[in-house]
XYZ file of C-alpha atoms in Angstrom:
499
model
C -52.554 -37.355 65.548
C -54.286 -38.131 68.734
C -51.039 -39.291 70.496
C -48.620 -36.310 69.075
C -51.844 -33.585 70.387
C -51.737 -35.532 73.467
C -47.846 -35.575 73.835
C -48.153 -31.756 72.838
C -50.999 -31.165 75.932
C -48.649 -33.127 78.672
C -45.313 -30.630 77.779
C -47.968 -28.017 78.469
C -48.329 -28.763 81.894
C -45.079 -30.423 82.542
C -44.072 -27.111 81.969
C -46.501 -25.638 84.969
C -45.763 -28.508 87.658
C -41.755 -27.183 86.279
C -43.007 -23.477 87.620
C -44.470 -24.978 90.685
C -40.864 -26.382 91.663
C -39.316 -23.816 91.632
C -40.718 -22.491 94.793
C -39.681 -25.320 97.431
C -36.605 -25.343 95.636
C -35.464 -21.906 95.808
C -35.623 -22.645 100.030
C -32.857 -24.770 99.440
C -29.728 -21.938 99.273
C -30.877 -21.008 103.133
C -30.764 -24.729 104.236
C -27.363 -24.776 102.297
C -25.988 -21.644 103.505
C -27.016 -22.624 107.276
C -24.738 -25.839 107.051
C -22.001 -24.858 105.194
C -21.725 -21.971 107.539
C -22.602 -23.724 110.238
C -19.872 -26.053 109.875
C -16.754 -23.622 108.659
C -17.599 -22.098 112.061
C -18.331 -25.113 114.103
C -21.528 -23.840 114.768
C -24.329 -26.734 115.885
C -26.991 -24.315 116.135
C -26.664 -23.330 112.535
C -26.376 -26.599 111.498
C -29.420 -28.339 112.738
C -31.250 -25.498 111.366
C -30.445 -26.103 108.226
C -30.323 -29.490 108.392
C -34.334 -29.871 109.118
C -35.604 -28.217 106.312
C -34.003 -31.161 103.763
C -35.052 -33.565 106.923
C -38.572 -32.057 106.157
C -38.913 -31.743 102.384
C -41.746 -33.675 101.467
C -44.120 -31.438 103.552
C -41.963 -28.291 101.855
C -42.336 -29.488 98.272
C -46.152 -30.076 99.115
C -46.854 -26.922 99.971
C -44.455 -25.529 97.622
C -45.697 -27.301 94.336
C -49.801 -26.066 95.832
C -48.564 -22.651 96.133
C -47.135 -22.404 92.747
C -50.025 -24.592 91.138
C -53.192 -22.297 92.380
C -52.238 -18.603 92.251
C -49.752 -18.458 95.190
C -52.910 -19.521 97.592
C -52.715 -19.454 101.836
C -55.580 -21.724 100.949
C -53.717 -24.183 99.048
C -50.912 -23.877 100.740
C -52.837 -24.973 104.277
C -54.771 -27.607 102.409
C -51.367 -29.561 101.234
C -50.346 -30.147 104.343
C -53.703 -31.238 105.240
C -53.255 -33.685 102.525
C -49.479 -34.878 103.759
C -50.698 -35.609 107.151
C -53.963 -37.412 106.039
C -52.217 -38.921 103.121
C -49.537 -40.569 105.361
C -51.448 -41.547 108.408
C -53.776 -43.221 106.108
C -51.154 -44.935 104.766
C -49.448 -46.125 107.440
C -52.708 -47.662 109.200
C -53.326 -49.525 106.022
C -50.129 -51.131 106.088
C -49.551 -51.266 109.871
C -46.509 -49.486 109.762
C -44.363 -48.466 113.127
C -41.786 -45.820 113.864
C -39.235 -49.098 114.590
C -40.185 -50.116 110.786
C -39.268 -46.472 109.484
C -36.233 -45.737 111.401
C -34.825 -49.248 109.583
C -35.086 -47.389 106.303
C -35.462 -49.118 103.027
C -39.135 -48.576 101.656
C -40.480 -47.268 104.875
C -40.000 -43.616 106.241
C -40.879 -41.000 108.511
C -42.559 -38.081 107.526
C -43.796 -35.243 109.898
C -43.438 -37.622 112.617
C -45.461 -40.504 110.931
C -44.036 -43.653 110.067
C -45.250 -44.389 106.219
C -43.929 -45.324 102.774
C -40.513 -44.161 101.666
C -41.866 -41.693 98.652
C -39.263 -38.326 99.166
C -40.160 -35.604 97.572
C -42.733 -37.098 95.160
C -44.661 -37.932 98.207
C -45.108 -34.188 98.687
C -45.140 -33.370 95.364
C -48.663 -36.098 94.688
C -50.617 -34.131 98.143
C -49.423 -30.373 96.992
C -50.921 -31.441 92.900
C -53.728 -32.958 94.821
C -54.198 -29.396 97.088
C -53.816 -27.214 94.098
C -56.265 -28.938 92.141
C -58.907 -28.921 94.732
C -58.164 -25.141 95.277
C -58.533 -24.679 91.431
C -61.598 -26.823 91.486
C -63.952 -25.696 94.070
C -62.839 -22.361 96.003
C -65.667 -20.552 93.994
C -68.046 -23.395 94.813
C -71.316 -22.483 96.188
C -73.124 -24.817 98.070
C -77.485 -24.494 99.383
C -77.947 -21.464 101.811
C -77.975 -23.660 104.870
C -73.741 -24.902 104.376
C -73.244 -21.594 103.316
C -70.518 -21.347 105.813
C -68.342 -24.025 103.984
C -68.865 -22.971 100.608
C -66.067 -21.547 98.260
C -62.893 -21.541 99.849
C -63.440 -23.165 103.486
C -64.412 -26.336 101.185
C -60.987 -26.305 99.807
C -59.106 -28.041 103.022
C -62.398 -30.186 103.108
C -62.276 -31.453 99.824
C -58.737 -32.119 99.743
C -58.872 -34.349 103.440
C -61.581 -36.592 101.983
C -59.526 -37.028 98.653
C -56.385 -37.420 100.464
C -57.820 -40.056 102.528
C -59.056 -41.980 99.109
C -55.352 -41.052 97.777
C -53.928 -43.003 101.488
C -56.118 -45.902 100.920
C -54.597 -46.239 96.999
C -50.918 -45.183 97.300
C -50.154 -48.447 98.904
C -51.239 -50.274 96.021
C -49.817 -47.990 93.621
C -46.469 -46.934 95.171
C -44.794 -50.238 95.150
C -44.533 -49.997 91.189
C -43.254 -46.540 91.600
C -41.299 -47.497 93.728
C -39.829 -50.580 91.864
C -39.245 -47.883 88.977
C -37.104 -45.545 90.622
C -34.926 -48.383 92.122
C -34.251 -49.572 88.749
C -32.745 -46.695 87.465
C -30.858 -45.552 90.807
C -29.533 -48.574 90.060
C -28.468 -47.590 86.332
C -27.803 -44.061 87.469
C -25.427 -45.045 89.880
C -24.213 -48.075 88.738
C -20.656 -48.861 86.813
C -20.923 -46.508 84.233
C -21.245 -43.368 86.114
C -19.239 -41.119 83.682
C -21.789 -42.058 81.380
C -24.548 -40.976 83.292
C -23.145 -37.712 84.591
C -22.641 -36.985 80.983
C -26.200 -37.632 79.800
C -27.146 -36.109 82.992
C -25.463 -32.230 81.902
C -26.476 -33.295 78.235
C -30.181 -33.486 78.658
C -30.651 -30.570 81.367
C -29.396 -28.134 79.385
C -30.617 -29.343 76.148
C -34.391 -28.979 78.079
C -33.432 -25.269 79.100
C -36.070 -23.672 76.133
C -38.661 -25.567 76.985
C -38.295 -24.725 80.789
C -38.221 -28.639 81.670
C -35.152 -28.939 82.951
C -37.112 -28.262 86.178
C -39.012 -31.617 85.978
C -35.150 -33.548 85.224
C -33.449 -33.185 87.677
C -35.058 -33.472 90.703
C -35.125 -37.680 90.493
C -31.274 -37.240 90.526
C -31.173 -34.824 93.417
C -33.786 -36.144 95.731
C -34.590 -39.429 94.900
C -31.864 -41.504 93.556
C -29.248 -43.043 95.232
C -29.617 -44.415 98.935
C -27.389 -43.053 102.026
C -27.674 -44.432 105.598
C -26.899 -41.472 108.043
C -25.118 -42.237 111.431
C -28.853 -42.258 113.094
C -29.865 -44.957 110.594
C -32.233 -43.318 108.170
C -31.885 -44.454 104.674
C -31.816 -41.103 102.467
C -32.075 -40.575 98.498
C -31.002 -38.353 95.977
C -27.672 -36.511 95.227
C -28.207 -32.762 96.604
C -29.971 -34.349 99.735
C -27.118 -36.877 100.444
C -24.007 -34.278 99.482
C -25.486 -31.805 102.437
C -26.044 -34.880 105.155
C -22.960 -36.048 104.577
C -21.505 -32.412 105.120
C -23.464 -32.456 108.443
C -22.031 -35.873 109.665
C -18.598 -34.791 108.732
C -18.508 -37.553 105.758
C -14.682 -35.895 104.206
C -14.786 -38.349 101.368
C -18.373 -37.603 100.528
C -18.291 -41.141 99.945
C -19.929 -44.041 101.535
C -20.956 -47.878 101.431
C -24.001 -47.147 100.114
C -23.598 -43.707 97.724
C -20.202 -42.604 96.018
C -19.058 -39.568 94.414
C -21.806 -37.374 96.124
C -22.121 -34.056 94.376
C -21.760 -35.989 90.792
C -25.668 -34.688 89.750
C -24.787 -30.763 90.716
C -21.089 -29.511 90.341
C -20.660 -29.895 86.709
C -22.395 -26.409 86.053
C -19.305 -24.602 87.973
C -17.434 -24.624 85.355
C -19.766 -23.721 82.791
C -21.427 -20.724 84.885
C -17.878 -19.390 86.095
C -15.942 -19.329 83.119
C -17.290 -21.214 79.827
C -20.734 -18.814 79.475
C -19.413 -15.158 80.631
C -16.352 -16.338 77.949
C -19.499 -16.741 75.435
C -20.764 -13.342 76.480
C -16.960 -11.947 75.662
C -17.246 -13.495 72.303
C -20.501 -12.081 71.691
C -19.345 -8.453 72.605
C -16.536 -8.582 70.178
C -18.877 -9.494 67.600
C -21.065 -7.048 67.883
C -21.016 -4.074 65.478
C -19.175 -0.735 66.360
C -22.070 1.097 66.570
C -23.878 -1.547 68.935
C -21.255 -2.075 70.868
C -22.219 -0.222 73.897
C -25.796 -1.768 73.780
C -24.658 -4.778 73.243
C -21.958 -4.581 76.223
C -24.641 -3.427 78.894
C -26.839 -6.725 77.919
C -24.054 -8.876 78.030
C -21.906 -7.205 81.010
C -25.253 -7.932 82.988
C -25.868 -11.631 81.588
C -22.008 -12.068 82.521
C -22.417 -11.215 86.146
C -25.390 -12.911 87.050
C -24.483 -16.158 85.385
C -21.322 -15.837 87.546
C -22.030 -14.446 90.660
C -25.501 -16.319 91.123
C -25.633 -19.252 88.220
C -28.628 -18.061 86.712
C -28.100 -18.955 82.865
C -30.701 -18.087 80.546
C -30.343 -14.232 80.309
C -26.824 -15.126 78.913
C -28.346 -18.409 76.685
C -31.497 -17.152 75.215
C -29.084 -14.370 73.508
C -28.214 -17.756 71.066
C -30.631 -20.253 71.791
C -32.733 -19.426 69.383
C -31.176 -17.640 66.565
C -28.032 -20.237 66.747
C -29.355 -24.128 66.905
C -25.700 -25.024 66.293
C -24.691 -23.139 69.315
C -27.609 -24.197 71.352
C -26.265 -28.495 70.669
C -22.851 -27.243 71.341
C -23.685 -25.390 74.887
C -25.587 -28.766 75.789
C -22.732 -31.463 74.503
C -20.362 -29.355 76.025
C -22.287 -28.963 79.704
C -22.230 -33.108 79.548
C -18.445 -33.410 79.203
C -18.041 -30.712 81.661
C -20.322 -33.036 84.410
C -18.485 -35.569 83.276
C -14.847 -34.555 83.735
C -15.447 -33.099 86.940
C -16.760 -36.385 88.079
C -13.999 -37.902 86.669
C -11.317 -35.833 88.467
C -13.103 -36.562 91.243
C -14.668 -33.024 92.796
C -17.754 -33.228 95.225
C -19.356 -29.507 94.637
C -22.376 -28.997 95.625
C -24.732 -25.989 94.853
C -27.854 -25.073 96.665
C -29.613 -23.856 93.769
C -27.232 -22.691 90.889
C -23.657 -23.092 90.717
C -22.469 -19.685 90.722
C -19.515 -17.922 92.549
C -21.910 -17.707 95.992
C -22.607 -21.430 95.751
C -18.688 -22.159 94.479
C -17.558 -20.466 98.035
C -19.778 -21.739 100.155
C -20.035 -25.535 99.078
C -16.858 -25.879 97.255
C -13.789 -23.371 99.173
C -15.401 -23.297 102.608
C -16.033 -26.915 102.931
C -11.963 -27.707 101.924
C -10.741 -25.605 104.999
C -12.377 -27.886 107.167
C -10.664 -30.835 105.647
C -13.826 -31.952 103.239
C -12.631 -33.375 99.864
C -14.648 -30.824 97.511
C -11.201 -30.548 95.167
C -12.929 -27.314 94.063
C -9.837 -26.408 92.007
C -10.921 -28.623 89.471
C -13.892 -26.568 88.235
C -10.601 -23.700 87.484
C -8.544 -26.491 85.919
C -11.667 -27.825 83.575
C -13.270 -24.232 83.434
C -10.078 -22.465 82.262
C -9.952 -24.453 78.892
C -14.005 -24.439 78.466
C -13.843 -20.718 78.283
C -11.415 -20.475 75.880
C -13.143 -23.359 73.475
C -16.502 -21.185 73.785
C -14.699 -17.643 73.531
C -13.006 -18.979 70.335
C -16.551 -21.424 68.960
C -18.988 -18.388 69.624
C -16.500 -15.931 67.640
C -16.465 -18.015 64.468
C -20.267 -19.508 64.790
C -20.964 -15.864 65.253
C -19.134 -14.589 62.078
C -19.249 -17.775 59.370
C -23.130 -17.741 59.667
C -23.995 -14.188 60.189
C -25.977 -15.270 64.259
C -27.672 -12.501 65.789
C -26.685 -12.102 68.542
C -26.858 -8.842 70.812
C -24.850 -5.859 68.898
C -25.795 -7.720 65.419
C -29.409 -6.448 65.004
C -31.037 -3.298 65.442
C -32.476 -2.754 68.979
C -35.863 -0.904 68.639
C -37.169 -1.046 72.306
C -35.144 -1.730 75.431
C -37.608 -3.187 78.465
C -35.408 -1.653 80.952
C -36.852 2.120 79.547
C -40.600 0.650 81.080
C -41.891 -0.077 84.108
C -43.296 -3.545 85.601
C -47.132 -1.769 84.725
C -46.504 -0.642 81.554
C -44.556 -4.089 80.230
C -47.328 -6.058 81.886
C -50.395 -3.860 80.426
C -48.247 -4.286 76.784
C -47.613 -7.655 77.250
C -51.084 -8.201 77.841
C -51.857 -6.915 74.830
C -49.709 -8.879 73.017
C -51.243 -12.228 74.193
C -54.508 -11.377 72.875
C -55.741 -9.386 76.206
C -56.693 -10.558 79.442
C -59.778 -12.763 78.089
C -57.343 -14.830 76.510
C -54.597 -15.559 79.039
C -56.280 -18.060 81.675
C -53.380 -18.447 84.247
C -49.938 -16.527 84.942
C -47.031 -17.471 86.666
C -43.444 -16.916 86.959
C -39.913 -18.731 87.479
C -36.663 -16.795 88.205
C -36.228 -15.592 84.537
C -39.289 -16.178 82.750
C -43.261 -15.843 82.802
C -44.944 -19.537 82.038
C -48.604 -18.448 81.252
C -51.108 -20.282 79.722
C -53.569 -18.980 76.854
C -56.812 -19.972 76.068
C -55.852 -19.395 72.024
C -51.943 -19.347 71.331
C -52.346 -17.764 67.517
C -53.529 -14.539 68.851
C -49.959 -14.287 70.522
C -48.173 -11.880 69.228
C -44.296 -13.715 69.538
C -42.738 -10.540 67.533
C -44.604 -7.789 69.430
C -42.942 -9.696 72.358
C -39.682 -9.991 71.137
C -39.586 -6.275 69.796
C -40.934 -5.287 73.681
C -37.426 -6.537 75.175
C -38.402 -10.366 75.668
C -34.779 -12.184 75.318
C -37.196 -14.948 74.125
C -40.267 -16.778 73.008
C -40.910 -20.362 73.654
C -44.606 -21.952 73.111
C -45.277 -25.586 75.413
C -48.394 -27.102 74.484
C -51.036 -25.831 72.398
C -51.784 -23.451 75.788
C -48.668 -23.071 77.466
C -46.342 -19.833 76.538
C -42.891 -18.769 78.056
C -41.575 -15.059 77.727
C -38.034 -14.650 79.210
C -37.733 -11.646 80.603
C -34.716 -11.984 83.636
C -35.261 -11.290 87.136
C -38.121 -8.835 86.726
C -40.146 -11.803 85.271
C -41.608 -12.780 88.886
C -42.719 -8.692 89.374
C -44.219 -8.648 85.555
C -45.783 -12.014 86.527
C -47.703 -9.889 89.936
C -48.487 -7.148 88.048
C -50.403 -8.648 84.980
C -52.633 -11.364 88.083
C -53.315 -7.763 89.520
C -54.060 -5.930 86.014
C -56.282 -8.828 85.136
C -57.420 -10.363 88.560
C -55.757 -13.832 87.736
């Protein structure tokens, strides 16, 4: 019992470092857009500035992950990179590490200017935890009259430098294993068997879409595995990060020595986003009773379009998810063969965040004019038939077991008739009231809050108030999908309840 309540704790906050994330990730469509632009256009400028925010991602994940860990904090945010540039300079003293030693690559890197130990993103990730838990810890500490001045939140940054330094002094010792981990299965993950892997790749993401984990899977694939060595020399990891330098080095193959197939981790979503999902949302319209229909077609016209347009699934797959298990293994088998087959046919899409129509033109079409290998017709040729398997699977799921799915139930309340105050002061409510809910926070589609006593959550008050879903993490951690207005809800209920 011990090890299942402790299992059931760590998807709890697996589930909040997944929230924290998402905020240096969602920087990554600018940095995208810059070079992709930036080279259709032959423009230099453009390019470099997009190019130095992935040169600089450790430091933007650090203060990314503190932001998103301790209540969207300036304090946090200036403490993690306190802890980046302590961390590291610690680090590289210890070991006696030069710039001549980092620009070789291999285990050794620069960061912020500092020559230190090849971590990526987890690097930043370890100092903006470490930030965000010293923000959480002490910026209501009070210390005797006469330090007055640093007490509370000045003692943030302070706390966090002297940890970080303790953090320098251990990483070396610690890393190396890490270290030793990740190489073993960048070895596996890009070894012979690659159509494997791209498969069990798409498989697992989606299959962790409920939970809200898929946030925590795929960023080894994108930023850490796999090594590149750019024109310069620097040895670079992970599949997103690679794709995008070689687009800035004018790799056409997106291919190298080192890395093959770049874009492998990422474009397999194209053709689920484009064409198999909005064909889902067709089937579900047609089910959907005569009377309904008109409800039923302004949920899933809307679902549709953003899935398309901007790759943003859940508002179309928490309409089955839940109420369809079948469907929900079928959507996730089915976004593993599509990874697969599009690495197989040999495409090299990237997408900056989600692969949706914005992220199909500008890192699939736009590339291709400029002679880059993308072969973005693929994700047509593979999507075409995908849409038509899920138009014609969702239509008889739908119908042989009786799934309720928009149009098929009676809608009671519509959260579109409210506005961000009065969902947030009912959703409130619903969780028990503000003395139960003990932190709130938001990703693109969803709040991820965490209650101090999950049975005094009312999941079918929830559901009833327009939530396209319920999902509990944890024995604390609760997820209410509520689309884009999730983030807004998410500011109004810290206001309502000063959290």
């Amino acid at each position: 019992m011990g090890l299942i309540s402790g299992f059931v704790k760590s998807l709890s906050k697996l589930s909040m470092i997944g929230r924290a994330l998402m905020l240096p990730i969602s920087l990554l469509p600018a940095a995208g857009l810059l070079l992709a632009f930036g080279d259709k256009f032959h423009l230099p400028l453009m390019m470099n500035a997009g190019g130095v925010i992935f040169d600089n991602l450790p430091m933007l994940f650090a203060i990314g992950s503190a932001v998103g860990l301790a209540s969207e904090s300036g304090i946090a945010a200036l403490s993690a990179a306190v802890s980046v540039f302590v961390t590291n300079i610690t680090i590289s003293t210890v070991l006696s590490i030069t710039p001549e030693m980092a620009s070789q690559g291999g285990k050794y890197a620069m960061v912020v200017g500092i020559p230190t130990l090849q971590m990526g993103v987890f690097g930043g990730l370890i100092c903006g935890i470490l930030a965000a838990w010293c923000y959480n810890r002490f910026h209501t500490l009070q210390l005797p009259e006469f330090l007055g001045f640093f007490s509370g939140k000045r003692f943030v940054a302070i706390a966090t430098a002297l940890l970080s330094f303790l953090l320098g002094l251990l990483l070396p010792y610690i890393w190396q294993h890490i270290q030793s981990g990740i190489d073993a299965l960048s070895v596996v993950v890009n070894g012979d068997n690659q159509a494997a892997s791209t498969f069990i790749f798409g498989l697992v993401e989606r299959a962790l879409i409920p939970l809200g984990l898929h946030h925590i899977w795929y960023p080894s694939f994108w930023y850490s595995f796999g090594d590149y060595t750019t024109q310069a020399g620097q040895v670079i990891h992970g599949d997103q990060t690679i794709w995008f330098k070689m687009l800035e080095e004018g790799v056409k193959s997106f291919s190298s020595d080192t890395y093959q197939n770049a874009g492998k981790f990422m474009q397999g979503e194209f053709p689920l986003m484009l064409f198999a999902l909005p064909a889902a949302c067709l089937a579900m319209y047609h089910e959907a009773h005569t009377k309904n229909k008109k409800i039923a077609a302004g949920i899933l016209f809307s679902a549709a379009l953003t899935c398309f347009l901007t790759g943003i699934t859940e508002p179309v797959e928490f309409t089955f998810i839940f109420v369809a298990p079948i469907l929900y293994v079928f959507n996730a088998i089915m976004a593993g063969l599509a990874y697969m087959t599009m690495y197989l046919m040999h495409a090299h899409i990237a997408k900056s965040f989600s692969a949706g129509f914005i992220d199909y033109v500008s890192f699939g079409i736009l590339p291709s004019f400029n002679g880059y290998q993308t072969n973005f017709l693929n994700a047509i040729i593979i999507g075409v038939p995908m849409a038509l398997i899920y138009y014609f699977t969702f239509r008889f799921v739908i119908r042989r077991f009786d799934v309720k799915t928009p149009g098929r139930t009676e809608v009671t309340t519509s959260a579109n008739d409210k506005t961000d105050t009065e969902i947030a002061t009912d959703i409130i409510g619903l969780l028990g009231g503000a003395q139960n809910i003990s932190s709130v926070g938001s990703c693109i589609t969803r709040l991820r809050l965490e209650v101090d006593k999950s049975e005094a959550v009312n999941k079918d008050g929830l559901n009833a108030l327009g939530a396209r879903g319920v999902v509990f993490v944890g024995d604390n951690g609760i997820q209410v999908i509520f689309g884009a207005r999730a983030q807004f809800i998410a500011q109004t209920m810290s206001t309502l309840i000063g959290k």
